Coordinates of C-alpha atoms in Angstrom, one line a residue:
X29 CA -14.7 -10.1 -10.7
X30 CA -16.1 -11.5 -14.0
X31 CA -19.5 -9.9 -14.6
X32 CA -19.2 -6.3 -15.7
X33 CA -22.5 -5.7 -17.4
X34 CA -24.7 -3.1 -15.8
X35 CA -22.2 -2.4 -13.1
X36 CA -20.3 0.9 -12.2
X37 CA -16.7 1.8 -12.9
X38 CA -14.8 4.9 -11.7
X39 CA -11.6 5.6 -13.6
X40 CA -9.1 8.4 -12.8
X41 CA -7.1 9.9 -15.7
X42 CA -10.0 8.8 -17.9
X43 CA -9.8 11.6 -20.4
X44 CA -6.8 10.3 -22.3
X45 CA -4.1 7.6 -22.6
X46 CA -4.4 4.5 -20.4
X47 CA -7.4 5.8 -18.5
X48 CA -9.4 6.5 -21.6
X49 CA -8.4 3.1 -23.0
X50 CA -9.7 1.5 -19.8
X51 CA -12.9 3.5 -20.0
X52 CA -13.5 2.3 -23.6
X53 CA -12.9 -1.3 -22.7
X54 CA -15.1 -1.4 -19.6
X55 CA -17.9 0.6 -21.2
X56 CA -17.9 -1.9 -24.1
X57 CA -18.2 -4.6 -21.4
X58 CA -21.5 -3.0 -20.4
X59 CA -20.4 -0.9 -17.4
X60 CA -21.6 2.6 -16.6
X61 CA -18.4 4.6 -16.5
X62 CA -17.4 7.7 -14.5
X63 CA -14.2 9.3 -15.7
X64 CA -12.2 11.8 -13.6
X65 CA -9.7 14.2 -15.0
X66 CA -8.4 17.8 -14.3
X67 CA -8.8 18.8 -18.0
X68 CA -12.3 19.8 -18.9
X69 CA -11.8 20.0 -22.6
X70 CA -10.3 16.5 -22.7
X71 CA -13.2 15.1 -20.7
X72 CA -15.7 16.3 -23.3
X73 CA -13.9 14.7 -26.2
X74 CA -13.3 11.5 -24.2
X75 CA -17.1 11.0 -23.6
X76 CA -17.6 11.1 -27.4
X77 CA -14.8 8.6 -28.0
X78 CA -16.1 6.2 -25.3
X79 CA -19.6 6.3 -26.8
X80 CA -18.3 5.7 -30.3
X81 CA -16.0 2.8 -29.3
X82 CA -18.4 1.0 -27.0
X83 CA -21.8 1.9 -28.4
X84 CA -23.0 3.0 -25.0
X85 CA -25.4 5.9 -24.3
X86 CA -24.4 9.3 -23.1
X87 CA -26.2 8.7 -19.8
X88 CA -23.8 5.8 -19.1
X89 CA -20.7 8.0 -19.1
X90 CA -20.2 10.5 -16.3
X91 CA -17.3 13.1 -16.8
X92 CA -16.0 14.6 -13.6
X93 CA -13.5 17.5 -13.6
X94 CA -11.6 18.0 -10.4
X95 CA -8.1 17.8 -8.8
X96 CA -7.6 14.2 -7.6
X97 CA -5.3 15.4 -4.8
X98 CA -8.1 17.6 -3.4
X99 CA -9.8 15.3 -0.9
X100 CA -12.9 17.4 -0.5
X101 CA -13.4 17.5 -4.3
X102 CA -12.8 13.8 -4.5
X103 CA -15.4 13.1 -1.9
X104 CA -17.9 15.3 -3.7
X105 CA -17.2 13.4 -6.9
X106 CA -17.9 10.1 -5.1
X107 CA -21.2 11.5 -3.9
X108 CA -22.0 12.5 -7.5
X109 CA -21.3 9.0 -8.8
X110 CA -23.7 7.5 -6.2
X111 CA -26.4 10.1 -7.0
X112 CA -26.2 9.6 -10.8
X113 CA -25.5 5.9 -11.0
X114 CA -27.3 4.7 -7.9
X115 CA -24.3 3.4 -5.9
X116 CA -20.6 3.5 -5.5
X117 CA -18.4 1.9 -8.1
X118 CA -18.1 -1.9 -8.3
X119 CA -14.7 -1.3 -10.1
X120 CA -12.3 1.5 -9.0
X121 CA -9.4 2.1 -11.3
X122 CA -6.9 4.8 -10.4
X123 CA -4.8 5.5 -13.5
X124 CA -4.0 9.3 -13.4
X125 CA -0.3 9.9 -13.3
X126 CA 2.4 12.5 -14.0
X127 CA 6.2 12.3 -14.4
X128 CA 9.1 14.6 -15.0
X129 CA 12.8 13.7 -15.6
X130 CA 15.9 15.0 -13.9
X131 CA 18.7 13.9 -11.5
X132 CA 17.1 13.0 -8.2
X133 CA 19.7 15.1 -6.3
X134 CA 18.3 18.1 -8.2
X135 CA 14.7 17.4 -7.1
X136 CA 12.9 20.1 -5.2
X137 CA 10.0 19.7 -2.7
X138 CA 7.7 20.8 -5.5
X139 CA 9.0 18.0 -7.7
X140 CA 8.3 15.4 -5.0
X141 CA 5.0 17.0 -4.0
X142 CA 3.6 17.1 -7.5
X143 CA 4.7 13.7 -8.7
X144 CA 4.0 11.8 -5.5
X145 CA 0.8 13.8 -5.0
X146 CA -0.7 12.6 -8.2
X147 CA 0.9 9.1 -8.5
X148 CA 0.5 8.0 -4.9
X149 CA -1.7 10.4 -2.8
X150 CA -4.5 10.4 -5.3
X151 CA -4.5 6.6 -5.1
X152 CA -4.7 6.8 -1.3
X153 CA -7.5 9.3 -1.6
X154 CA -9.6 7.1 -3.8
X155 CA -9.1 4.0 -1.7
X156 CA -9.9 5.8 1.6
X157 CA -13.0 7.5 0.1
X158 CA -14.4 4.6 -1.9
X159 CA -13.5 1.3 -0.3
X160 CA -15.7 1.8 2.8
X161 CA -18.6 2.7 0.5
X162 CA -17.9 -0.4 -1.7
X163 CA -17.7 -2.7 1.3
X164 CA -21.0 -1.4 2.7
X165 CA -22.8 -1.7 -0.7
X166 CA -21.3 -4.9 -2.0
X167 CA -19.5 -6.7 0.8
X168 CA -22.5 -8.4 2.4
X169 CA -22.8 -6.1 5.4
X170 CA -26.2 -5.8 7.2
X171 CA -27.5 -8.8 5.3
X172 CA -27.1 -7.2 1.9
X173 CA -26.4 -9.7 -0.8
X174 CA -22.8 -9.7 -1.9
X175 CA -21.8 -8.4 -5.3
X176 CA -18.4 -8.6 -7.0
X177 CA -16.2 -5.5 -6.5
X178 CA -12.6 -4.7 -7.3
X179 CA -10.0 -2.0 -6.9
X180 CA -7.1 -1.5 -9.4
X181 CA -4.3 0.9 -9.9
X182 CA -2.2 1.6 -13.0
X183 CA 1.3 1.6 -11.6
X184 CA 4.5 1.1 -13.6
X185 CA 7.6 -1.1 -14.1
X186 CA 9.3 1.9 -12.5
X187 CA 7.9 0.6 -9.2
X188 CA 10.4 -2.3 -9.4
X189 CA 13.4 -0.4 -10.7
X190 CA 15.4 2.3 -9.1
X191 CA 15.5 5.3 -11.4
X192 CA 17.8 8.1 -10.5
X193 CA 16.5 10.1 -13.4
X194 CA 12.8 9.9 -12.2
X195 CA 13.2 9.1 -8.5
X196 CA 9.9 10.6 -7.2
X197 CA 7.9 8.7 -9.8
X198 CA 9.6 5.3 -9.1
X199 CA 9.2 5.8 -5.3
X200 CA 5.5 6.6 -5.7
X201 CA 4.9 3.6 -8.0
X202 CA 6.8 1.2 -5.6
X203 CA 4.5 2.4 -2.8
X204 CA 1.4 2.1 -5.0
X205 CA 2.3 -1.5 -5.8
X206 CA 2.7 -2.4 -2.1
X207 CA -0.6 -0.6 -1.3
X208 CA -2.5 -2.7 -3.8
X209 CA -1.0 -6.0 -2.5
X210 CA -2.2 -4.9 1.0
X211 CA -5.7 -4.2 -0.3
X212 CA -5.8 -7.6 -2.1
X213 CA -5.4 -9.3 1.3
X214 CA -7.8 -6.9 3.1
X215 CA -10.7 -7.1 0.7
X216 CA -10.8 -10.9 0.3
X217 CA -13.0 -11.4 3.4
X218 CA -15.6 -9.1 1.8
X219 CA -15.5 -10.9 -1.6
X220 CA -13.5 -8.0 -3.2
X221 CA -10.2 -8.0 -5.1
X222 CA -7.3 -5.9 -6.0
X223 CA -5.0 -5.6 -9.1
X224 CA -2.0 -3.5 -9.8
X225 CA -1.1 -3.0 -13.5
X226 CA 2.6 -2.3 -14.2
X227 CA 3.3 -1.4 -17.8
X228 CA 6.7 -0.4 -19.1
X229 CA 5.6 2.3 -21.6
X230 CA 2.2 3.5 -22.8
X231 CA 1.3 5.4 -25.9
X232 CA -0.1 8.3 -23.9
X233 CA 0.3 12.1 -23.4
X234 CA 2.1 11.8 -20.1
X235 CA 5.0 13.5 -21.8
X236 CA 3.0 16.7 -21.7
X237 CA 2.4 16.4 -17.9
X238 CA 4.5 19.5 -17.2
X239 CA 2.0 21.6 -19.0
X240 CA -0.5 20.8 -16.3
X241 CA 1.7 21.2 -13.3
X242 CA -0.1 23.5 -10.7
X243 CA 1.3 27.0 -10.4
X244 CA 2.1 26.5 -6.8
X245 CA 4.3 23.5 -7.5
X246 CA 6.4 24.9 -10.4
X247 CA 9.7 25.3 -8.6
X248 CA 11.4 22.4 -10.3
X249 CA 15.1 21.4 -10.2
X250 CA 14.8 19.8 -13.7
X251 CA 15.4 21.3 -17.1
X252 CA 12.1 21.4 -18.8
X253 CA 11.4 22.8 -22.3
X254 CA 9.3 22.2 -25.3
X255 CA 12.2 20.1 -26.6
X256 CA 12.2 17.8 -23.6
X257 CA 8.5 17.3 -23.8
X258 CA 8.7 16.6 -27.5
X259 CA 11.3 14.0 -26.8
X260 CA 9.0 12.3 -24.2
X261 CA 6.1 12.3 -26.7
X262 CA 8.3 10.5 -29.1
X263 CA 9.4 7.9 -26.5
X264 CA 5.8 7.3 -25.4
X265 CA 4.5 7.0 -29.0
X266 CA 6.1 3.6 -29.2
X267 CA 4.4 2.3 -26.1
X268 CA 1.6 -0.2 -25.7
X269 CA -1.8 0.8 -27.1
X270 CA -4.2 2.0 -24.3
X271 CA -7.0 -0.2 -25.5
X272 CA -4.7 -3.3 -25.5
X273 CA -3.6 -2.3 -22.0
X274 CA -7.2 -2.0 -20.9
X275 CA -7.9 -5.5 -22.2
X276 CA -4.9 -6.8 -20.3
X277 CA -6.2 -5.2 -17.1
X278 CA -9.7 -6.7 -17.7
X279 CA -8.3 -10.2 -18.1
X280 CA -6.3 -9.8 -14.9
X281 CA -9.4 -8.7 -13.0
X282 CA -11.5 -11.5 -14.4
X283 CA -8.9 -14.0 -13.3
X284 CA -8.2 -12.5 -9.9
X285 CA -4.6 -11.6 -10.7
X286 CA -3.0 -9.3 -8.1
X287 CA -0.4 -8.1 -10.5
X288 CA -0.3 -7.6 -14.3
X289 CA 2.9 -7.0 -16.1
X290 CA 2.3 -6.1 -19.7
X291 CA 5.5 -5.5 -21.6
X292 CA 5.4 -3.3 -24.6
X293 CA 9.1 -4.1 -25.0
X294 CA 10.0 -7.4 -23.3
X295 CA 13.6 -7.4 -24.6
X296 CA 14.2 -4.2 -22.6
X297 CA 12.0 -4.6 -19.5
X298 CA 12.5 -8.3 -18.9
X299 CA 16.2 -8.0 -18.3
X300 CA 15.8 -4.8 -16.2
X301 CA 13.2 -6.5 -14.0
X302 CA 15.4 -9.6 -13.6
X303 CA 18.4 -7.4 -12.7
X304 CA 16.4 -5.6 -10.0
X305 CA 15.3 -8.9 -8.5
X306 CA 18.8 -10.4 -8.8
X307 CA 20.1 -7.8 -6.4
X308 CA 17.8 -9.1 -3.7
X309 CA 18.6 -12.7 -4.6
X310 CA 22.3 -12.1 -4.5
X311 CA 22.1 -10.7 -1.0
X312 CA 20.1 -13.7 0.2
X313 CA 22.3 -16.3 -1.5
X314 CA 25.6 -14.7 -0.5
X315 CA 24.7 -14.2 3.1
X316 CA 24.5 -17.7 4.7
X317 CA 26.5 -16.6 7.7
X318 CA 24.1 -13.7 8.4
X319 CA 21.1 -16.0 7.9
X320 CA 22.6 -18.6 10.2
X321 CA 23.2 -16.1 13.0
X322 CA 19.7 -14.8 12.6
X323 CA 18.2 -18.2 12.9
X324 CA 20.3 -18.9 16.0
X325 CA 19.0 -15.7 17.6
X326 CA 15.4 -16.5 16.8
X327 CA 15.8 -20.1 18.2
X328 CA 17.3 -18.7 21.4
X329 CA 14.5 -16.1 21.7
X330 CA 11.8 -18.8 21.2
X331 CA 13.4 -21.1 23.7
X332 CA 13.4 -18.4 26.4
X333 CA 10.0 -17.1 25.6
X334 CA 7.8 -16.7 28.7
X335 CA 4.6 -18.7 29.0
X336 CA 1.8 -17.0 27.2
X337 CA 4.3 -14.7 25.4
X338 CA 3.9 -13.4 21.9
X339 CA 5.4 -15.1 18.8
X340 CA 8.6 -13.2 19.0
X341 CA 9.3 -14.0 22.6
X342 CA 8.0 -10.8 24.3
X343 CA 5.5 -10.7 27.1
X344 CA 2.0 -9.8 25.9
X345 CA 0.7 -6.7 27.8
X346 CA -2.9 -6.4 28.9
X347 CA -5.1 -5.3 26.0
X348 CA -2.7 -6.6 23.4
X349 CA -5.4 -8.9 22.0
X350 CA -6.8 -5.8 20.4
X351 CA -3.6 -4.9 18.6
X352 CA -3.9 -4.2 14.9
X353 CA -7.7 -4.1 14.9
X354 CA -10.1 -1.6 13.6
X355 CA -12.3 0.7 15.8
X356 CA -15.3 -1.2 17.1
X357 CA -17.8 1.4 15.7
X358 CA -16.8 1.0 12.1
X359 CA -19.9 -0.9 10.9
X360 CA -18.5 -1.9 7.5
X361 CA -15.4 -3.6 8.8
X362 CA -15.4 -7.5 9.1
X363 CA -16.2 -8.4 12.7
X364 CA -13.1 -10.6 12.9
X365 CA -11.0 -7.5 12.4
X366 CA -12.6 -5.6 15.4
X367 CA -12.2 -6.2 19.1
X368 CA -15.1 -8.3 20.6

């Protein structure tokens, strides 16, 4: 996606931090921007900041206050975007996130439900709610001319690195990464794209996230205090600037990159990422006997595969030609992905 002017963006977590930086960058690129956040006061100030930075008009910024884990509220917000801006977003960026730190073995259900609800479930919500609308509007269905469209997610370097001190967060981000890789493949036939942004540290207020934890999810196993939140604010103050991060995401989208890895501290994150990958490489390189046995089993399976059998050597049952396809009545899905 290269042409942003006059098009529509929808950005979650858009009232502060990385989401606000992205809203400023894409508003300056000429987009109409809808920003979603759970903090009403922050949304009002964000609109003013976006207008001041980008020079856009008030009518080009739509603040939406709702809980991103509430699917009914998210659907209502999607309807509002279409009503106000005349269509679904051409660019969906899901950036809202929360985190809390403590030993993973001390985690409660509330700790998992809160962190994974915001960091993963809200991403799923946005994709399921918006992607069909985006395909119908911009993917060339029913003879409608194609327009560029793109989905993006602000993930984290934590998605590549096991973190026993923030396990729910790292698990959510790893899942979000994989989800975006899948959408990159899925949207290509419609002319769409997908990007996952994985920064190491952002100058944001995520350190205050515990202040906004819902009451019904406050049973935490972690020690949380004003002191721990102040420490996190100090850590994040040295992170990458949100506008710089927004520009990095814009460049990645323009060039069709599936992943963007902006290091605010390459001397720290580079070795950590290499170490994580090295564990996989070490297993592969030190397991020649296991690999040899696996190849022998696969060769034997293929040799004994019945005529007309599947790729793994099994017999294809009746109706299996429809395996992995979408329902036939979904009018926006590419015909090649539906049974004939």
